[in-house]
Short mmCIF file of C-alpha atoms in Angstrom, two decimals:
data_model
loop_
_atom_site.label_atom_id
_atom_site.label_comp_id
_atom_site.label_asym_id
_atom_site.label_seq_id
_atom_site.Cartn_x
_atom_site.Cartn_y
_atom_site.Cartn_z
CA ASP A 23 -3.82 -76.81 84.14
CA GLN A 24 -5.74 -79.41 86.02
CA GLN A 25 -4.72 -82.60 84.55
CA VAL A 26 -6.81 -84.49 87.47
CA LYS A 27 -10.28 -83.78 88.35
CA GLN A 28 -12.65 -84.39 90.95
CA ASN A 29 -15.55 -82.23 90.22
CA SER A 30 -17.77 -83.24 93.13
CA PRO A 31 -16.33 -81.10 96.26
CA SER A 32 -18.39 -83.31 98.69
CA LEU A 33 -21.04 -86.58 98.82
CA SER A 34 -22.73 -87.56 101.83
CA VAL A 35 -23.72 -91.23 102.21
CA GLN A 36 -26.21 -93.37 104.56
CA GLU A 37 -23.93 -95.83 106.78
CA GLY A 38 -24.34 -99.07 105.12
CA ARG A 39 -24.95 -97.67 101.21
CA ILE A 40 -22.52 -97.35 98.45
CA SER A 41 -20.39 -94.65 98.28
CA ILE A 42 -19.05 -93.54 94.71
CA LEU A 43 -16.45 -91.46 94.20
CA ASN A 44 -15.30 -90.08 90.61
CA CYS A 45 -12.33 -88.63 89.05
CA ASP A 46 -11.57 -87.35 85.00
CA TYR A 47 -8.23 -87.31 83.60
CA THR A 48 -6.89 -85.59 80.90
CA ASN A 49 -3.43 -86.69 80.03
CA SER A 50 -3.99 -90.01 78.11
CA MET A 51 -0.42 -90.70 79.03
CA PHE A 52 -1.39 -91.30 82.63
CA ASP A 53 -0.97 -95.12 83.35
CA TYR A 54 -0.73 -95.76 87.18
CA PHE A 55 -3.83 -94.08 89.56
CA LEU A 56 -4.41 -94.15 93.08
CA TRP A 57 -6.62 -92.84 95.82
CA TYR A 58 -5.87 -91.39 98.71
CA LYS A 59 -7.61 -90.67 102.17
CA LYS A 60 -7.08 -87.55 104.54
CA TYR A 61 -8.30 -86.85 108.05
CA PRO A 62 -8.32 -83.46 109.48
CA ALA A 63 -4.82 -82.34 110.42
CA GLU A 64 -3.11 -85.56 108.97
CA GLY A 65 -1.47 -86.36 105.70
CA PRO A 66 -2.89 -88.79 103.03
CA THR A 67 -3.25 -92.20 103.01
CA PHE A 68 -2.71 -94.17 100.30
CA LEU A 69 -5.89 -96.48 99.79
CA ILE A 70 -5.72 -98.27 96.60
CA SER A 71 -4.19 -97.89 93.11
CA ILE A 72 -4.97 -99.37 89.79
CA SER A 73 -2.45 -99.62 86.70
CA SER A 74 -3.77 -98.84 83.58
CA ILE A 75 -3.20 -102.88 82.30
CA LYS A 76 -6.64 -103.48 84.35
CA ASP A 77 -9.91 -102.17 84.67
CA LYS A 78 -10.57 -103.27 88.16
CA ASN A 79 -8.98 -103.76 91.43
CA GLU A 80 -10.35 -104.76 94.63
CA ASP A 81 -9.20 -104.39 98.10
CA GLY A 82 -11.77 -105.33 100.94
CA ARG A 83 -14.64 -102.96 100.98
CA PHE A 84 -12.90 -100.50 98.56
CA THR A 85 -13.21 -101.02 94.60
CA VAL A 86 -11.34 -98.82 91.95
CA PHE A 87 -12.22 -98.90 88.88
CA LEU A 88 -10.89 -97.35 85.57
CA ASN A 89 -12.32 -96.82 82.39
CA LYS A 90 -9.40 -95.52 79.65
CA SER A 91 -11.59 -94.51 76.85
CA ALA A 92 -13.50 -92.50 79.15
CA LYS A 93 -10.33 -91.23 80.86
CA HIS A 94 -12.55 -91.80 84.57
CA LEU A 95 -11.66 -93.59 87.18
CA SER A 96 -13.72 -94.46 90.28
CA LEU A 97 -13.63 -95.40 93.69
CA HIS A 98 -16.66 -97.72 95.62
CA ILE A 99 -16.91 -98.15 99.02
CA VAL A 100 -19.21 -100.92 100.16
CA PRO A 101 -20.69 -100.88 102.71
CA SER A 102 -19.73 -97.10 103.81
CA GLN A 103 -19.15 -96.89 107.47
CA PRO A 104 -19.06 -94.06 109.49
CA GLY A 105 -15.23 -93.79 109.65
CA ASP A 106 -14.96 -93.61 105.75
CA SER A 107 -15.64 -90.12 106.32
CA ALA A 108 -12.65 -88.12 105.22
CA VAL A 109 -11.31 -86.43 101.87
CA TYR A 110 -10.59 -88.50 98.96
CA PHE A 111 -7.54 -87.78 96.61
CA CYS A 112 -7.23 -89.41 93.31
CA ALA A 113 -3.87 -88.96 91.79
CA ALA A 114 -2.40 -89.98 88.63
CA SER A 115 1.07 -90.63 86.94
CA ALA A 116 2.61 -91.15 83.70
CA ARG A 117 5.67 -93.30 82.58
CA GLY A 118 8.66 -91.88 82.45
CA THR A 119 7.75 -88.56 84.77
CA GLY A 120 9.72 -90.32 87.42
CA ASN A 121 7.10 -90.80 89.68
CA GLN A 122 5.24 -87.29 89.67
CA PHE A 123 2.09 -87.68 90.80
CA TYR A 124 -1.16 -84.94 89.88
CA PHE A 125 -3.59 -85.06 92.38
CA GLY A 126 -7.19 -83.73 92.04
CA THR A 127 -9.03 -81.15 94.76
CA GLY A 128 -10.23 -84.01 96.28
CA THR A 129 -14.01 -84.78 97.67
CA SER A 130 -15.20 -84.63 101.25
CA LEU A 131 -17.37 -87.63 102.27
CA THR A 132 -19.44 -88.00 104.76
CA VAL A 133 -20.99 -91.37 105.67
CA ILE A 134 -24.20 -90.62 107.99
CA PRO A 135 -24.75 -93.04 110.70
CA ASP B 7 1.66 -93.83 110.94
CA SER B 8 3.16 -93.07 107.94
CA GLY B 9 6.98 -93.62 108.91
CA VAL B 10 7.37 -89.71 107.42
CA THR B 11 7.99 -87.18 109.98
CA GLN B 12 7.90 -83.35 109.24
CA THR B 13 8.70 -80.81 111.59
CA PRO B 14 7.38 -77.98 112.55
CA LYS B 15 3.89 -79.01 112.64
CA HIS B 16 3.23 -75.26 112.46
CA LEU B 17 4.89 -72.07 111.49
CA ILE B 18 3.84 -68.41 111.53
CA THR B 19 6.13 -65.94 110.28
CA ALA B 20 5.78 -62.50 108.44
CA THR B 21 6.32 -61.59 104.84
CA GLY B 22 9.31 -61.14 103.73
CA GLN B 23 10.88 -64.03 106.13
CA ARG B 24 12.72 -67.09 105.18
CA VAL B 25 11.64 -70.44 106.49
CA THR B 26 13.01 -74.15 106.67
CA LEU B 27 10.43 -77.21 106.72
CA ARG B 28 12.16 -80.53 107.48
CA CYS B 29 11.34 -84.06 106.35
CA SER B 30 12.38 -87.58 107.44
CA PRO B 31 11.61 -90.24 104.75
CA ARG B 32 10.00 -93.71 105.67
CA SER B 33 13.15 -95.96 106.59
CA GLY B 34 14.39 -97.31 103.23
CA ASP B 35 13.03 -94.78 100.99
CA LEU B 36 15.02 -92.80 98.85
CA SER B 37 12.56 -90.70 97.27
CA VAL B 38 11.27 -87.58 98.87
CA TYR B 39 8.28 -85.42 97.56
CA TRP B 40 7.45 -82.23 98.28
CA TYR B 41 3.79 -80.65 97.81
CA GLN B 42 1.58 -77.56 98.26
CA GLN B 43 -1.33 -77.53 99.09
CA SER B 44 -3.38 -74.22 99.57
CA LEU B 45 -6.92 -73.51 100.55
CA ASP B 46 -9.60 -75.75 99.01
CA GLN B 47 -6.69 -76.57 96.37
CA GLY B 48 -5.43 -80.27 95.41
CA LEU B 49 -1.98 -81.36 96.14
CA GLN B 50 -0.07 -79.38 93.81
CA PHE B 51 3.59 -80.49 93.02
CA LEU B 52 7.10 -78.97 94.04
CA ILE B 53 9.92 -81.03 93.59
CA GLN B 54 11.34 -84.39 93.97
CA TYR B 55 14.87 -85.85 94.82
CA TYR B 56 16.18 -89.56 94.68
CA ASN B 57 19.08 -90.56 96.80
CA GLY B 58 20.14 -86.92 96.86
CA GLU B 59 19.87 -85.74 93.72
CA GLU B 60 17.01 -83.65 92.03
CA ARG B 61 15.04 -85.86 89.88
CA ALA B 62 11.62 -84.09 88.90
CA LYS B 63 10.44 -80.30 89.44
CA GLY B 64 6.85 -78.89 89.27
CA ASN B 65 5.46 -75.60 89.90
CA ILE B 66 8.10 -74.20 92.33
CA LEU B 67 8.66 -70.60 92.63
CA GLU B 68 12.43 -69.68 92.47
CA ARG B 69 12.04 -68.28 96.06
CA PHE B 70 11.84 -71.97 96.89
CA SER B 71 14.20 -74.51 97.27
CA ALA B 72 15.02 -77.76 98.60
CA GLN B 73 17.77 -80.52 99.08
CA GLN B 74 18.26 -83.90 100.04
CA PHE B 75 21.07 -84.73 102.62
CA PRO B 76 23.11 -87.53 102.53
CA ASP B 77 21.29 -89.31 105.50
CA LEU B 78 18.51 -89.09 102.97
CA HIS B 79 16.19 -85.99 105.30
CA SER B 80 15.17 -83.11 103.19
CA GLU B 81 14.50 -79.56 103.62
CA LEU B 82 12.27 -77.14 101.80
CA ASN B 83 13.60 -73.23 101.78
CA LEU B 84 10.87 -70.88 101.52
CA SER B 85 12.31 -67.40 100.99
CA SER B 86 10.89 -63.80 100.60
CA LEU B 87 7.54 -64.90 101.72
CA GLU B 88 4.24 -63.73 100.66
CA LEU B 89 1.02 -64.07 102.10
CA GLY B 90 -0.34 -66.52 99.60
CA ASP B 91 2.21 -68.84 100.83
CA SER B 92 0.45 -69.69 103.43
CA ALA B 93 -0.34 -73.23 102.89
CA LEU B 94 0.11 -76.89 103.94
CA TYR B 95 3.03 -78.30 102.89
CA PHE B 96 3.73 -81.98 102.88
CA CYS B 97 6.45 -84.05 102.31
CA ALA B 98 6.08 -88.02 100.73
CA SER B 99 8.61 -90.76 100.52
CA SER B 100 8.40 -93.75 98.39
CA VAL B 101 10.91 -96.36 97.10
CA GLN B 102 12.00 -96.10 93.92
CA GLY B 103 10.75 -97.98 90.95
CA ARG B 104 7.54 -97.78 88.94
CA ASP B 105 3.92 -98.19 91.07
CA SER B 106 5.22 -97.12 94.24
CA PRO B 107 2.48 -94.95 96.24
CA LEU B 108 3.45 -92.19 97.92
CA HIS B 109 3.68 -92.35 101.81
CA PHE B 110 2.66 -88.71 103.45
CA GLY B 111 4.17 -86.72 106.51
CA ASN B 112 1.33 -84.83 108.53
CA GLY B 113 2.40 -81.66 107.04
CA THR B 114 3.65 -78.33 108.17
CA ARG B 115 1.07 -75.54 108.63
CA LEU B 116 2.33 -72.28 107.14
CA THR B 117 1.18 -69.26 108.54
CA VAL B 118 2.26 -65.80 106.65
CA THR B 119 0.98 -62.43 107.83
#
């Protein structure tokens, strides 16, 4: 049962434009959400997180938005750069599960120079 | 560099065999997690240890086992290997406590022939 879903396997964006990666979840107990970036032959790298008490968190070019009523989060990258080309995973955890994180299947972002 | 070290990087073995994957967490991290990533799949949580004790269990097969040693390194043992066990196995570590992101190693690619 996939509790965290990334329905777009891939996304292509022109350099300088905005990249929007989406993630949906089904478990209403999830209260902590993260985005990871993964380059080939490397492990996932933590990018940005958001707690359910917020609806937005910003870190430089990266912003994560959380819509709890829709059980949806998104990652915005502005402006997109070729170095952002990677696979992006969203993940979620619920209080009381001992930091057990559920991951989506990933979205491969290609930023075209 | 995440500070999490996994060895070996690659492992090729035959069906029915047993292998051991090793992970050294970041300095100071007490929690170790194991994840499996099969082709085109998300990261599937296998098991978590905290300071030597099993903390949470996910979709881990009975043929698989893990442990965390007093020096906090962890080993994942996979036995009676099947073709379907071929995957990337990631180890991650974190400090204990809520809202702590996972820091991943670069993974061990296991190929069962």
